[in-house]
Amino acid sequence: DTEVTQTPKHLVMGMTNKKSLKCEQHMGHRAMYWYKQKAKKPPELMFVYSYEKLSINESVPSRFSPECPNSSLLNLHLHALQPEDSALYLCASSQPGTSSVSEQFFGPGTRLTVL
Amino acid sequence: AQKVTQAQTEISVVEKEDVTLDCVYETRDTTYYLFWYKQPPSGELVFLIRRNSFDEQNEISGRYSWNFQKSTSSFNFTITASQVVDSAVYFCALSGAYNFNKFYFGSGTKLNVKP
């Protein structure tokens, strides 16, 4: 089973709303990632969790708050977003890189629209 | 610094034509990894290949082939006898020894295969 699932598929929210994106994998991977992708651009790394600990935060605004409750789950809590935060949010997982690199497996993404 | 350049923004071919997608990378690491991903209109990034810096063997998988040349810092991707289902955005990515969990993506090449 090489699948990463994300819910919801689509999300529309106002600037005052609080919502969460969810990601789940059952491949036994111990690294999980959040990316943001704007139209016609490559994915931009936001956060990396390795062994359930935040290892990379790419200077993401605090209105995005990640959470890794266990090795299979990754959440992204959203609060007071701006219209420019509208994008495709991709989750990925891999074996954590220490002495080598494993490929990252991506979920289908959540298309977020902020009104 | 790590950098990936995909100079071809968009390529259009007619079905059954061969097409090569270019990828040029920059890194000072002696150990690094290169990847190709496919992103169809549905949004999910699909892993195609991983190659480490010590393995310069070219690889063929069905209609796909990859040419890795360290001398020119290139990792090009060729699709033979293209099909409409190959239409997608293709990303080349690089990961280096400083942080294996961080991928540097190129800007992507949009491939349009017309029937």
XYZ file of C-alpha atoms in Angstrom:
230
model
C 0.000 0.000 0.000
C 1.811 3.089 -1.230
C -0.894 5.625 -0.573
C -1.012 8.954 1.171
C -4.528 10.235 1.767
C -5.588 13.803 2.377
C -8.872 15.286 3.518
C -10.704 17.301 2.519
C -10.123 17.406 -1.238
C -11.467 20.944 -1.449
C -11.880 23.588 1.224
C -13.309 27.076 1.048
C -12.896 29.239 4.117
C -13.252 32.801 5.204
C -10.417 34.791 6.680
C -11.813 34.442 10.192
C -12.398 30.695 10.052
C -10.369 27.964 11.715
C -9.978 24.750 9.782
C -7.649 21.772 9.615
C -6.156 19.731 6.815
C -5.494 16.065 7.476
C -3.004 13.633 6.039
C -2.574 9.933 6.701
C -0.121 7.289 5.531
C 0.237 3.603 6.380
C 3.564 2.877 4.741
C 5.514 2.944 7.981
C 7.253 6.140 6.958
C 8.684 8.245 9.763
C 9.038 11.529 7.872
C 6.057 13.584 6.797
C 5.891 16.859 4.922
C 3.585 19.750 4.100
C 4.037 21.601 0.838
C 2.204 24.564 -0.621
C 1.827 24.795 -4.383
C 0.544 27.810 -6.260
C -0.674 27.476 -9.830
C 2.092 26.874 -12.373
C 4.751 26.767 -9.671
C 6.693 23.937 -8.054
C 5.794 22.737 -4.562
C 7.245 24.846 -1.758
C 8.267 23.060 1.406
C 6.528 24.311 4.542
C 7.224 21.800 7.307
C 8.974 18.482 7.863
C 8.351 16.092 10.715
C 10.886 13.387 11.361
C 10.021 10.741 13.965
C 7.052 12.892 14.988
C 9.259 15.887 15.757
C 9.282 19.094 13.771
C 12.635 19.171 12.000
C 12.125 21.852 9.357
C 9.983 24.982 9.439
C 10.574 27.051 6.355
C 9.703 30.363 8.027
C 6.006 29.735 7.564
C 3.619 32.350 9.057
C 2.125 31.365 12.392
C -1.375 31.244 10.913
C -0.274 27.780 9.723
C 0.247 25.383 12.608
C 1.371 21.796 11.973
C 0.762 18.867 14.242
C 1.952 15.275 14.103
C -0.185 13.264 16.589
C 1.483 9.950 15.651
C 3.670 8.397 13.003
C 0.762 7.952 10.569
C -1.011 11.268 10.885
C -0.157 14.833 10.009
C -2.423 17.834 10.450
C -2.185 21.428 9.330
C -4.272 23.832 11.390
C -5.325 27.005 9.631
C -6.398 30.235 11.281
C -6.878 33.796 10.044
C -5.651 32.993 6.560
C -5.287 35.522 3.785
C -6.576 35.211 0.199
C -2.985 34.773 -0.988
C -2.863 31.537 1.011
C -5.195 29.977 -1.542
C -3.250 27.096 -3.075
C -2.934 23.343 -3.373
C -1.605 21.894 -0.111
C 0.264 18.663 -0.558
C 1.249 16.150 2.068
C 4.080 13.693 1.511
C 5.831 10.951 3.420
C 9.110 9.095 3.195
C 11.632 7.222 5.211
C 13.570 9.897 7.090
C 16.870 10.810 5.504
C 19.948 10.287 7.646
C 22.632 8.717 5.490
C 20.614 8.541 2.288
C 17.488 9.891 0.695
C 14.246 8.109 0.060
C 11.705 9.244 -2.437
C 8.737 11.161 -1.082
C 5.262 9.862 -1.779
C 2.627 12.532 -2.217
C -1.052 12.670 -1.470
C -3.622 14.107 -3.894
C -3.661 17.449 -2.134
C -6.268 19.789 -0.686
C -7.317 22.720 -2.859
C -7.793 25.594 -0.468
C -9.621 28.790 -1.339
C -9.600 31.664 1.130
C -12.308 34.258 0.583
C 23.574 26.149 -2.680
C 21.257 23.702 -4.362
C 19.449 24.619 -7.542
C 17.545 22.841 -10.281
C 16.838 24.414 -13.644
C 14.240 23.177 -16.075
C 14.590 25.615 -18.932
C 11.682 24.225 -20.959
C 8.518 25.792 -19.603
C 6.159 24.013 -21.959
C 6.560 21.451 -24.734
C 3.935 20.296 -27.207
C 4.306 17.139 -29.253
C 2.076 14.931 -31.307
C 1.354 11.440 -30.069
C 4.056 8.851 -30.867
C 6.793 11.466 -31.015
C 9.782 11.116 -28.706
C 10.377 13.992 -26.294
C 13.222 14.874 -23.939
C 12.777 16.977 -20.825
C 15.921 18.712 -19.646
C 17.104 19.078 -16.061
C 20.300 20.843 -15.002
C 21.315 20.969 -11.369
C 23.816 22.801 -9.184
C 25.248 21.488 -5.956
C 28.527 21.473 -4.063
C 27.701 18.199 -2.343
C 29.524 15.088 -3.465
C 26.599 12.969 -2.310
C 23.244 13.988 -3.670
C 20.094 12.516 -5.115
C 18.041 13.409 -8.153
C 14.387 12.714 -8.758
C 11.726 13.053 -11.404
C 8.060 13.475 -10.550
C 4.991 13.656 -12.759
C 2.039 15.861 -11.836
C -1.080 15.180 -13.910
C -3.981 17.662 -13.860
C -5.455 15.844 -10.862
C -2.663 17.353 -8.753
C -0.912 14.421 -7.136
C 2.843 14.194 -7.672
C 3.807 10.739 -8.873
C 7.319 9.496 -8.188
C 9.129 8.292 -11.315
C 12.792 7.763 -10.466
C 15.519 8.355 -7.901
C 19.198 8.434 -8.776
C 22.172 8.964 -6.460
C 25.313 10.821 -7.438
C 27.453 7.694 -7.472
C 25.335 5.866 -9.984
C 25.694 7.298 -13.466
C 24.106 4.370 -15.215
C 21.284 5.353 -17.484
C 17.960 3.759 -16.764
C 15.115 2.589 -18.933
C 11.640 1.750 -17.699
C 9.238 0.943 -20.493
C 8.857 4.077 -22.616
C 10.760 6.168 -20.073
C 14.514 6.592 -19.971
C 16.865 8.797 -17.990
C 20.305 10.085 -18.897
C 22.442 11.164 -15.933
C 25.656 13.001 -16.813
C 27.697 14.402 -13.930
C 30.101 16.082 -16.352
C 27.323 18.401 -17.488
C 25.274 18.290 -14.243
C 22.272 17.072 -16.161
C 19.598 14.474 -15.546
C 17.423 14.402 -18.636
C 14.227 12.445 -19.101
C 13.087 10.979 -22.414
C 9.651 9.637 -23.234
C 9.619 7.410 -26.302
C 6.488 7.161 -28.423
C 4.603 9.670 -26.291
C 0.941 9.143 -25.463
C -1.838 11.533 -24.524
C -1.733 10.133 -20.975
C 1.813 11.490 -20.676
C 0.415 15.022 -20.657
C 1.378 16.474 -17.289
C 3.832 18.750 -15.558
C 7.139 17.062 -14.882
C 9.391 18.172 -12.033
C 13.043 17.411 -11.512
C 14.240 17.620 -7.900
C 17.527 17.511 -5.998
C 18.362 16.562 -2.433
C 21.798 17.054 -0.924
C 23.839 15.766 1.961
C 23.246 18.816 4.156
C 19.595 17.941 4.616
C 18.346 14.824 2.944
C 14.745 15.606 3.802
C 14.709 18.822 1.814
C 13.959 18.603 -1.878
C 14.812 21.409 -4.279
C 12.370 21.351 -7.147
C 12.845 22.783 -10.601
C 10.145 25.030 -11.999
C 8.626 22.163 -13.964
C 8.025 21.435 -17.646
C 4.472 21.175 -18.891
C 4.180 18.481 -21.540
C 1.219 18.541 -23.904
C 0.789 15.431 -26.022
C -1.765 15.938 -28.756
C -3.567 13.080 -30.489
